[in-house]
Coordinates of C-alpha atoms in Angstrom, one line a residue:
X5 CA 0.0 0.0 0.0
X6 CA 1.5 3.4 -1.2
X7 CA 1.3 6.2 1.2
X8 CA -1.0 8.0 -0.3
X9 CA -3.3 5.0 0.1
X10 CA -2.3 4.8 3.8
X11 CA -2.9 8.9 4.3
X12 CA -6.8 8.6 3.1
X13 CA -7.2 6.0 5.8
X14 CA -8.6 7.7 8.5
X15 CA -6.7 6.3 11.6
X16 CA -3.7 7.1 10.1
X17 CA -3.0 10.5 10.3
X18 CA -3.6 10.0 13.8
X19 CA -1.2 7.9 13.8
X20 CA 1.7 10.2 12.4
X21 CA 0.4 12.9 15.2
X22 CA 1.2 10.9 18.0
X23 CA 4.7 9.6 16.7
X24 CA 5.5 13.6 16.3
X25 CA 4.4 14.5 19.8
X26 CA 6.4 11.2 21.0
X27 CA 9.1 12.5 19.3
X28 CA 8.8 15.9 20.6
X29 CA 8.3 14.4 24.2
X30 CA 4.2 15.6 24.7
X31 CA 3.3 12.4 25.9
X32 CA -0.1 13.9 26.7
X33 CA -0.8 14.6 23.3
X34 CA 0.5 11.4 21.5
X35 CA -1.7 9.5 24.3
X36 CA -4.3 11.4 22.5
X37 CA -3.7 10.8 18.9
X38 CA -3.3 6.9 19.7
X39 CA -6.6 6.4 21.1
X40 CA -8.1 8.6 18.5
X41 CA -6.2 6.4 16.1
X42 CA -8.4 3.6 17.4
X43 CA -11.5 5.5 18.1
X44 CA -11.2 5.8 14.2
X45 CA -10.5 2.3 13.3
X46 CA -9.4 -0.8 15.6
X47 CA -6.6 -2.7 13.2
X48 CA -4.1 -4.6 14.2
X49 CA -1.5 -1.5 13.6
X50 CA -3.5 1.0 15.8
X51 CA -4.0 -1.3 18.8
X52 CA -0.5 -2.2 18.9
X53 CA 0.8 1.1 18.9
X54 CA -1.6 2.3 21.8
X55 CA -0.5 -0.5 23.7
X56 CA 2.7 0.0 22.7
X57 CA 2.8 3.6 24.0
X58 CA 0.9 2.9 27.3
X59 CA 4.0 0.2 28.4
X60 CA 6.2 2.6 27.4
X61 CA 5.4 4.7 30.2
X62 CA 6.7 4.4 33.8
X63 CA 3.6 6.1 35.5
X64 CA 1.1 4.0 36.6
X65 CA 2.1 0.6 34.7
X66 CA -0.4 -1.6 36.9
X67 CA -3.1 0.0 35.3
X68 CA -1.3 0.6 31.9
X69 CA -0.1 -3.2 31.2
X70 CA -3.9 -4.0 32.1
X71 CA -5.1 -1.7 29.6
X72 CA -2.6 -2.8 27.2
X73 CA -3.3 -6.5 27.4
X74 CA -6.8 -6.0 26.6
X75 CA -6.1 -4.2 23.7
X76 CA -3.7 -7.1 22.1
X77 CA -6.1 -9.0 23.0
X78 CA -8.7 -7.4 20.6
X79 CA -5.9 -7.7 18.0
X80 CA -6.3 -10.9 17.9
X81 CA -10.2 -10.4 17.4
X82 CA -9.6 -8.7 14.2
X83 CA -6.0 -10.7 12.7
X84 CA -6.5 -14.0 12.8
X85 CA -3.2 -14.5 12.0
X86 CA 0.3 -13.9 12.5
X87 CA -0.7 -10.4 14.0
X88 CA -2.9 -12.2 16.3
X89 CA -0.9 -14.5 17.7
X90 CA 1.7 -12.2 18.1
X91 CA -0.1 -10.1 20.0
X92 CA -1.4 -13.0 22.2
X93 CA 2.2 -13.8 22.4
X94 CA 3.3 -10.7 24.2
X95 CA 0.7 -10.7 26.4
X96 CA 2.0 -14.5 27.6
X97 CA 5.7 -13.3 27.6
X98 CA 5.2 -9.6 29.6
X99 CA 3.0 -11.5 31.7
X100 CA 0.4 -8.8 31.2
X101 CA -3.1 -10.9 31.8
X102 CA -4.3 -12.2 35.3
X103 CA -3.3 -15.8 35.5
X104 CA -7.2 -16.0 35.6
X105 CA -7.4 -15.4 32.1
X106 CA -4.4 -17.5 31.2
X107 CA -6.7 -20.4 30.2
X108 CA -9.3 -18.6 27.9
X109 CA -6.2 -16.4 26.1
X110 CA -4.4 -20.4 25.5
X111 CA -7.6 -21.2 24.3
X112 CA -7.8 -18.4 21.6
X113 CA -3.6 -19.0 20.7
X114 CA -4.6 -22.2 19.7
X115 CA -7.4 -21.7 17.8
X116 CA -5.3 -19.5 15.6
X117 CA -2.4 -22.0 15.8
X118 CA -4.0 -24.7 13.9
X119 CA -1.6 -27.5 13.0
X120 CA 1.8 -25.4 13.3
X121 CA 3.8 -28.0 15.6
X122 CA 6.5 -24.9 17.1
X123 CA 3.2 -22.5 17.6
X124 CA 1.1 -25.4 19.3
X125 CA 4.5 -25.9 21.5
X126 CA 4.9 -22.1 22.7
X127 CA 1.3 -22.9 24.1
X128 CA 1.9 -25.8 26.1
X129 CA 5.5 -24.3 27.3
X130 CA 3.3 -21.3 28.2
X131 CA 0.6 -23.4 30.0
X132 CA 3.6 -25.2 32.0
X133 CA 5.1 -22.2 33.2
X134 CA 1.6 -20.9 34.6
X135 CA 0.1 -24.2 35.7
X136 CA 3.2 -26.5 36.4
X137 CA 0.1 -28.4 37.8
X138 CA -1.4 -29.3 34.8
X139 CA 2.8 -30.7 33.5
X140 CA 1.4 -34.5 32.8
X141 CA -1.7 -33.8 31.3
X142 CA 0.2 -31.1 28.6
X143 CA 2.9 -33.8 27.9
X144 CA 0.8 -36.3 27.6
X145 CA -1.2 -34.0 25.2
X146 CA 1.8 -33.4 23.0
X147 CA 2.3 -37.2 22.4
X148 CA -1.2 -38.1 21.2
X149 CA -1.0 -34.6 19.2
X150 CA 2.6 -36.2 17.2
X151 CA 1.8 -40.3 17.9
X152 CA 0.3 -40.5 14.3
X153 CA 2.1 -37.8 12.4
X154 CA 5.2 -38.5 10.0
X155 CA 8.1 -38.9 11.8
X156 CA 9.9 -35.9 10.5
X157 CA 7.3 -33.7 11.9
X158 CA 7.6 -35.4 15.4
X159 CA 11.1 -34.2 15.8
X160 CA 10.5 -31.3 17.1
X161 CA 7.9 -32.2 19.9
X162 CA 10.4 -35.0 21.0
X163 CA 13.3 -32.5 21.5
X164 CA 11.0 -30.5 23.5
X165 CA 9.7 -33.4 25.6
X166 CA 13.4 -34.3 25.8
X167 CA 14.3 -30.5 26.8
X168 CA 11.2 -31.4 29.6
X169 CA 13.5 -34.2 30.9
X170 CA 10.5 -36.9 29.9
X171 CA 12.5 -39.1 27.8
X172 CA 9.6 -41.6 28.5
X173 CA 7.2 -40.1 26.6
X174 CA 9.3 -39.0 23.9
X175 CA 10.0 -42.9 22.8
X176 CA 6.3 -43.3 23.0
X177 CA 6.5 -40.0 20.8
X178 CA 8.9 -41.7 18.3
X179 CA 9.9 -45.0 18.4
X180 CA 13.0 -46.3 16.5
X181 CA 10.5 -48.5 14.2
X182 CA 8.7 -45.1 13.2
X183 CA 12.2 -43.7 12.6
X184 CA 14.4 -45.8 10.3
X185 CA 13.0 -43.7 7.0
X186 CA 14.3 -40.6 7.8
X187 CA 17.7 -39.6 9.4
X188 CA 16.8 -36.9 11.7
X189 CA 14.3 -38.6 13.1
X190 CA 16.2 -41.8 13.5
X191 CA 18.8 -39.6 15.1
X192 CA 16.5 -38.2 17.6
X193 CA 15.2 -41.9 18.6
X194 CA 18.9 -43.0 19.7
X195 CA 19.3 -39.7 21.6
X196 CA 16.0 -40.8 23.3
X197 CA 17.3 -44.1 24.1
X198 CA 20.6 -42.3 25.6
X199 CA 18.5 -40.5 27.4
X200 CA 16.9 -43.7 29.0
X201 CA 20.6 -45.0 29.2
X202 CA 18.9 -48.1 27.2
X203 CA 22.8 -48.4 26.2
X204 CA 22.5 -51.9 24.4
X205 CA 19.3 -51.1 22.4
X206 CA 21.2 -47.9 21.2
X207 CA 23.7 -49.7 20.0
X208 CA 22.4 -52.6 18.1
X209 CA 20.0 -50.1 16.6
X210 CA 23.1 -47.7 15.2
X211 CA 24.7 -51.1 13.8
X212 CA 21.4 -52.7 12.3
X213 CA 21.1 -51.9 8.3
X214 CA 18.4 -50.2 8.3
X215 CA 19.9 -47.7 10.2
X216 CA 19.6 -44.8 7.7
X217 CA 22.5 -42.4 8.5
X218 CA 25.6 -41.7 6.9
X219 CA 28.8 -43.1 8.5
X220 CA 30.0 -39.9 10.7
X221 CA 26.7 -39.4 12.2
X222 CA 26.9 -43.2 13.0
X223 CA 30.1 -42.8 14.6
X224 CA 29.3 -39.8 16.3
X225 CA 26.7 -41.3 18.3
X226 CA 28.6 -44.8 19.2
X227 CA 30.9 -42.2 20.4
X228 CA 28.7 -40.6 22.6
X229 CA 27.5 -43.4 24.4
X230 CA 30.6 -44.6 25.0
X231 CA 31.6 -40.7 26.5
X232 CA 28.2 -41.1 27.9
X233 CA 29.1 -44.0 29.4
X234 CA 32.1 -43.0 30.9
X235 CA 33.9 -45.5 28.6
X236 CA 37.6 -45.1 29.1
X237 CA 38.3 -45.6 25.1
X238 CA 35.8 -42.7 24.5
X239 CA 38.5 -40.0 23.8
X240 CA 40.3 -42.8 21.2
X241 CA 36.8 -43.3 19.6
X242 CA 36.6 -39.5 19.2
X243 CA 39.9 -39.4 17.8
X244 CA 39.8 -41.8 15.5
X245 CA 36.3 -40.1 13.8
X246 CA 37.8 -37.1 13.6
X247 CA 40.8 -38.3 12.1
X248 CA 38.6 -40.1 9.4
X249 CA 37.1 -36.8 8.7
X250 CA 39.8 -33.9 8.7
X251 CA 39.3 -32.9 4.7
X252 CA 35.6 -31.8 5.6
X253 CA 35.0 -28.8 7.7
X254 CA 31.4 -29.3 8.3
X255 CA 32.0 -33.0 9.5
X256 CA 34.4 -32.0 11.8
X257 CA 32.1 -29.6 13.2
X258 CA 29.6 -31.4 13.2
X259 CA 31.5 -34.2 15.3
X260 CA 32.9 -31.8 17.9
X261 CA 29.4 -30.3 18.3
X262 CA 28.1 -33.8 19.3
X263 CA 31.6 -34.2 21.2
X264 CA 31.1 -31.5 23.6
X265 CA 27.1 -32.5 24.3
X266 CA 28.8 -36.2 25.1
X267 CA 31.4 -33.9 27.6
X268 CA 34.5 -34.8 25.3
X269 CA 35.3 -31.0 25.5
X270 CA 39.6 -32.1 25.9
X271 CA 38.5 -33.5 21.9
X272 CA 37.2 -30.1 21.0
X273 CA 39.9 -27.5 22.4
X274 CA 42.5 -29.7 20.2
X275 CA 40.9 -29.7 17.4
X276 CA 38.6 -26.2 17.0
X277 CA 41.6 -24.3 16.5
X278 CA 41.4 -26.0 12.8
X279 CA 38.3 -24.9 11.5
X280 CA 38.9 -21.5 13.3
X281 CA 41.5 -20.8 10.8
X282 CA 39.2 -21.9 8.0
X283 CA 37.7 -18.2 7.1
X284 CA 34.5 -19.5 5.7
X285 CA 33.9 -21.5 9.2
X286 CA 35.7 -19.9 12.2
X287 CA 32.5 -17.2 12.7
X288 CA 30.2 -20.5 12.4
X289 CA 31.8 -22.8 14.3
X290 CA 32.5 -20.5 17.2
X291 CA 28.6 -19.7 17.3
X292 CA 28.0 -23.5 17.7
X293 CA 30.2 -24.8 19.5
X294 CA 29.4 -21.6 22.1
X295 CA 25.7 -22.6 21.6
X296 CA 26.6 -26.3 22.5
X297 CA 28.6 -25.3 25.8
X298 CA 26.0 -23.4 26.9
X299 CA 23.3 -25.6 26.1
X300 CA 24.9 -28.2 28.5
X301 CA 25.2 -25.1 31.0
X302 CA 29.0 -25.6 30.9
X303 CA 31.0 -21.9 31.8
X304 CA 34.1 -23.5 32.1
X305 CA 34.0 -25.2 28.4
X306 CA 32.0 -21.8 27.6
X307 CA 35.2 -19.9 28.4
X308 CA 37.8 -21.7 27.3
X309 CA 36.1 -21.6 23.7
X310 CA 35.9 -17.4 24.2
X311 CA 39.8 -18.0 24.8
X312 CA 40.5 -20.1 22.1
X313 CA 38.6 -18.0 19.9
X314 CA 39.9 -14.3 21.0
X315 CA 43.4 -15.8 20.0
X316 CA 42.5 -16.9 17.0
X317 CA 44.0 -14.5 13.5
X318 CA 39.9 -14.9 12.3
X319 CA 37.8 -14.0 15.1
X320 CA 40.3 -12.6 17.3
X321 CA 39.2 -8.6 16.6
X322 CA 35.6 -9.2 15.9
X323 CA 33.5 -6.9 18.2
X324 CA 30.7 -9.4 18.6
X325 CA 32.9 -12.1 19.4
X326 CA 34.7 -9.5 22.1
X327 CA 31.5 -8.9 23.3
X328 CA 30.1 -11.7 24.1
X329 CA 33.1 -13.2 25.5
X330 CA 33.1 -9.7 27.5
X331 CA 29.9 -10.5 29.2
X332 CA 30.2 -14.5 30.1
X333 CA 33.4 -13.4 32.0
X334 CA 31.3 -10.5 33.8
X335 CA 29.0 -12.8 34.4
X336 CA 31.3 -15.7 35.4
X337 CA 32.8 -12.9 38.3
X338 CA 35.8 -12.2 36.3
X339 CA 36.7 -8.5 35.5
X340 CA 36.9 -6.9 32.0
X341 CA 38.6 -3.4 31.4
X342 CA 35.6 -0.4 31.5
X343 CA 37.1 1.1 29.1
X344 CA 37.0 -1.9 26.5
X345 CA 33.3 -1.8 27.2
X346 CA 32.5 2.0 26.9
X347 CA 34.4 2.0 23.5
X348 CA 32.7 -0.7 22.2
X349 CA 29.2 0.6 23.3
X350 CA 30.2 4.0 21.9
X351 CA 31.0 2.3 18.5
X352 CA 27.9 0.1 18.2
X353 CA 25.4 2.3 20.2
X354 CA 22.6 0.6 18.0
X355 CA 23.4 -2.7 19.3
X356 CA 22.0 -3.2 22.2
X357 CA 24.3 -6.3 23.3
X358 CA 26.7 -4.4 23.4
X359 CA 25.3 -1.9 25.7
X360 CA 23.9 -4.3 28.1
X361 CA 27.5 -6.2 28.4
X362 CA 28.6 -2.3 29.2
X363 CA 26.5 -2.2 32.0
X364 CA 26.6 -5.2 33.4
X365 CA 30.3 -4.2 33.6
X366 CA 29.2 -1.0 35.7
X367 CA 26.7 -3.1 37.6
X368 CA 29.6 -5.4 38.8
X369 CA 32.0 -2.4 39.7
X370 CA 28.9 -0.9 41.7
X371 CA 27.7 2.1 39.5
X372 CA 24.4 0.8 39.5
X373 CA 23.2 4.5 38.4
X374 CA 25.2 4.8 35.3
X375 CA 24.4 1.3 34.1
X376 CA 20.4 2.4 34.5
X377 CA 21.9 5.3 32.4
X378 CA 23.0 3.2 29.7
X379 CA 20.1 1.0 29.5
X380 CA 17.4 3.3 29.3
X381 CA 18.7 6.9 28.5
X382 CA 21.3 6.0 25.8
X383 CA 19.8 6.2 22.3
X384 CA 18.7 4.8 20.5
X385 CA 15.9 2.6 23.5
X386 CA 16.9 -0.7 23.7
X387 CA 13.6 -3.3 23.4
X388 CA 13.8 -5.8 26.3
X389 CA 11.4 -8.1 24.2
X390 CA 14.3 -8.7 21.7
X391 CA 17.4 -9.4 23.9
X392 CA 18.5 -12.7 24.5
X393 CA 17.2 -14.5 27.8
X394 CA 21.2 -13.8 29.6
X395 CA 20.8 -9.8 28.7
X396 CA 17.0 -9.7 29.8
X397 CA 18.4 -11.1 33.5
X398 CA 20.7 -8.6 33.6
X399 CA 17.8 -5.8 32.5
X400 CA 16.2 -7.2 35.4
X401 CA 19.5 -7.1 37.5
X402 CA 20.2 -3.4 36.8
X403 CA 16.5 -2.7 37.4
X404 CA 16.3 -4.2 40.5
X405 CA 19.8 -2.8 41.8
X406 CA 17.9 1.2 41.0
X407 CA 14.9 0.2 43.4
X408 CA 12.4 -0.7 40.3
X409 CA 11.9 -3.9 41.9
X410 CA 8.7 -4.7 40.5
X411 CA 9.9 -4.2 36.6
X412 CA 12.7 -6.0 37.5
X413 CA 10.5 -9.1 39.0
X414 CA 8.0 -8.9 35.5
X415 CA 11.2 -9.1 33.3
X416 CA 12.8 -11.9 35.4
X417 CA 9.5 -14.0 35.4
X418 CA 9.1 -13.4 31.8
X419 CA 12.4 -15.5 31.1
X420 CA 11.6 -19.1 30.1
X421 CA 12.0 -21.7 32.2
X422 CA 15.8 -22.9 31.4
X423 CA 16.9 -20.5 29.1
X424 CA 19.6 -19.8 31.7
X425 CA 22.9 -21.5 32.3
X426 CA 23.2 -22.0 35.9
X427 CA 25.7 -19.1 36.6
X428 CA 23.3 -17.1 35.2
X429 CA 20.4 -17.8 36.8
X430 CA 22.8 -17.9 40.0
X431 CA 23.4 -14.0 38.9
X432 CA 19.9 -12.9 38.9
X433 CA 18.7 -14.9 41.7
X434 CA 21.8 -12.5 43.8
X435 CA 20.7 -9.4 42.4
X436 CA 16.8 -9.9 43.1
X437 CA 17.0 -10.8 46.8
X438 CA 16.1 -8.2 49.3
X439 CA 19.8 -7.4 50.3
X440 CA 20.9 -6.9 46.7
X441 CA 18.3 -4.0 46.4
X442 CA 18.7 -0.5 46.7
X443 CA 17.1 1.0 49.2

């Protein structure tokens, strides 16, 4: 739509009005021009920037965030779909309903779901982290919801039940028999049966013919369990595969990402160095194997791979690599020069990693003030919703540590339920309790 198309609508010059008075700072008169924005029209655009402007504001947010959820809530009323469920999303996530309504806004996300297996997934994760009550009836829902669809699609409920620690009812989920056509799925299936520690079953199942995966993905797993297993000839195993592979960067990748979920982190430190001289994999591999680590909530492997990395020719002067190896040592309790972290904030002042690493660096030297500063009075605003679940905690630190306790609390209990390594969540937990407060 052109924007002469979008000027004879008749919200929308509202709409411009009340991003000029934001701009200008009359918060009064852009109040105005929202609401008369939706007087005119209620779209999916004009609700979202009312409620968008009313949690914006630091005056009165009980009553703000109420009004605001009922508005995204009408978005979904009137966009049935993607708009909709985002909307319903953010009401979920900012925790801006009464639990009370919890139920009846679930109801309405899944109507506008329909069959999408990762949408239908945020709901139950949602539904667990209001009612942990209600945990076997929504796993037990997810199985019969996959039992009878093709296995490929079941994947990604199975990982999730796996992430849930119910390895049970992800082999109900996917048996190996349902499995042995398709290679990620069959994949998944032995990683269940690891996760049973049905050792034996895993094994004969990897060696059978119709096992459908390609040799290194075979031998990464027997690797595994043996690492698993705490197999003394795990390390040779590893070895060996590797060796078998050198010539092919994304093998060997792959391999030391499933090295360092088995623990076999002694086989990664020898042998990432390679691929982080390989220019069109150092950037990738250091994201991965730094995804792996922390997936298995392991700083110490986490760190060493920041090390390894920083003194690498490839990756050793990129800012976003600095960065976040910057803010897992802040977080780990070890100090990193202020003025490293100013200049690189300075530099990238639209990325908001950057800045929160900055003032987490402030927050640990006490200058809780100043890191508020750089959060929230630093432009351009940096948008909570979009920083990673380790940056949001420390939002919430930096929050709590100014006396805004009860932002701080919303933010924290907005964080899904082990998105955190432990150190992390060891970090917030310190900087919410009562003595960690200012006064």
């Amino acid at each position: 739509m052109g924007a002469g198309q979008k000027w004879n609508r008749p919200e929308f010059p509202h709409l411009v009005n009340a991003a000029i008075h934001v701009r200008d700072g009359d918060v009064v008169a852009a109040e105005e021009e929202f609401r008369n924005a939706v007087a005119q029209k209620e779209t999916a655009e004009t609700l979202n920037a009312l409620a968008d402007f009313l949690l914006g504001q630091k005056e009165n947010q009980a009553a703000r965030a109420t009004e605001a959820s009922v508005l995204l809530e009408r978005v979904a009323s009137v966009d049935r779909g993607e708009s909709g469920r985002t909307a319903l999303k953010r009401i979920f996530v900012q925790r801006l309903a009464e639990p009370g309504r919890i139920p009846a806004l679930l109801s309405k996300f899944r109507s506008l779901a329909g069959n999408d297996p990762q949408e239908l997934l945020f709901a139950d994760e949602i539904e667990l982290d209001y009612f942990p009550a209600n945990r076997g009836r929504v796993l037990d829902g997810v199985v019969a919801r996959v039992r009878n669809a093709p296995p490929a699609e079941r994947v990604i409920a199975v990982r999730w039940l796996l992430s849930k620690n119910d390895a049970a009812r992800a082999a109900q989920a996917l048996p190996v028999s349902d499995a042995v056509g398709n290679a990620d799925a069959f994949e998944t299936a032995v990683e269940t049966l690891f996760a049973l520690e049905k050792w034996e079953g895993a094994v004969e199942v990897l060696r059978a013919p119709s096992n459908p995966l390609e040799p290194h993905r075979t031998a990464a797993l027997l690797a595994s369990a043996a690492s698993l297993q705490g197999d003394k000839q795990s390390r040779a195993r590893w070895t060996a595969v590797l060796d078998q592979n050198k010539g092919d960067p994304g093998k060997t990748l792959f391999l030391l990402q499933k090295a360092g979920a088995a623990g076999q982190w002694d086989v990664v430190y020898e042998r990432f160095p390679l691929l982080l001289n390989e220019p069109a994999w150092a950037l990738q591999s250091f994201s991965l194997l730094a995804d792996t680590a922390r997936g298995n909530g392991d700083a110490d492997a986490l760190l060493e791979l920041h090390a390894l990395a920083l003194n690498s020719r490839m990756l050793g002067g990129d800012p976003a690599v600095r960065d976040r190896a910057a803010f897992d040592r802040l977080i780990a309790g070890q100090e990193v020069p202020e003025d490293e972290l100013e200049e690189r904030s300075e530099a990238f002042r639209e990325n908001g990693s950057m800045r929160v690493t900055r003032a987490l660096g402030l927050l640990a030297e006490g200058s809780r003030m100043r890191a508020l500063y750089e959060l929230e009075e630093v432009q351009p605003r940096i948008d909570v919703e979009k920083l990673a679940p380790a940056q949001q905690a420390v939002f919430a630190a930096v929050l709590s540590a100014s006396g805004r306790v009860s932002e701080a609390e919303k933010i924290a209990g907005a964080i899904p339920e082990g998105a955190l390594m432990p150190q992390e969540r060891e970090f917030l937990a310190r900087h919410l309790t009562p003595a960690a407060k200012a006064d």
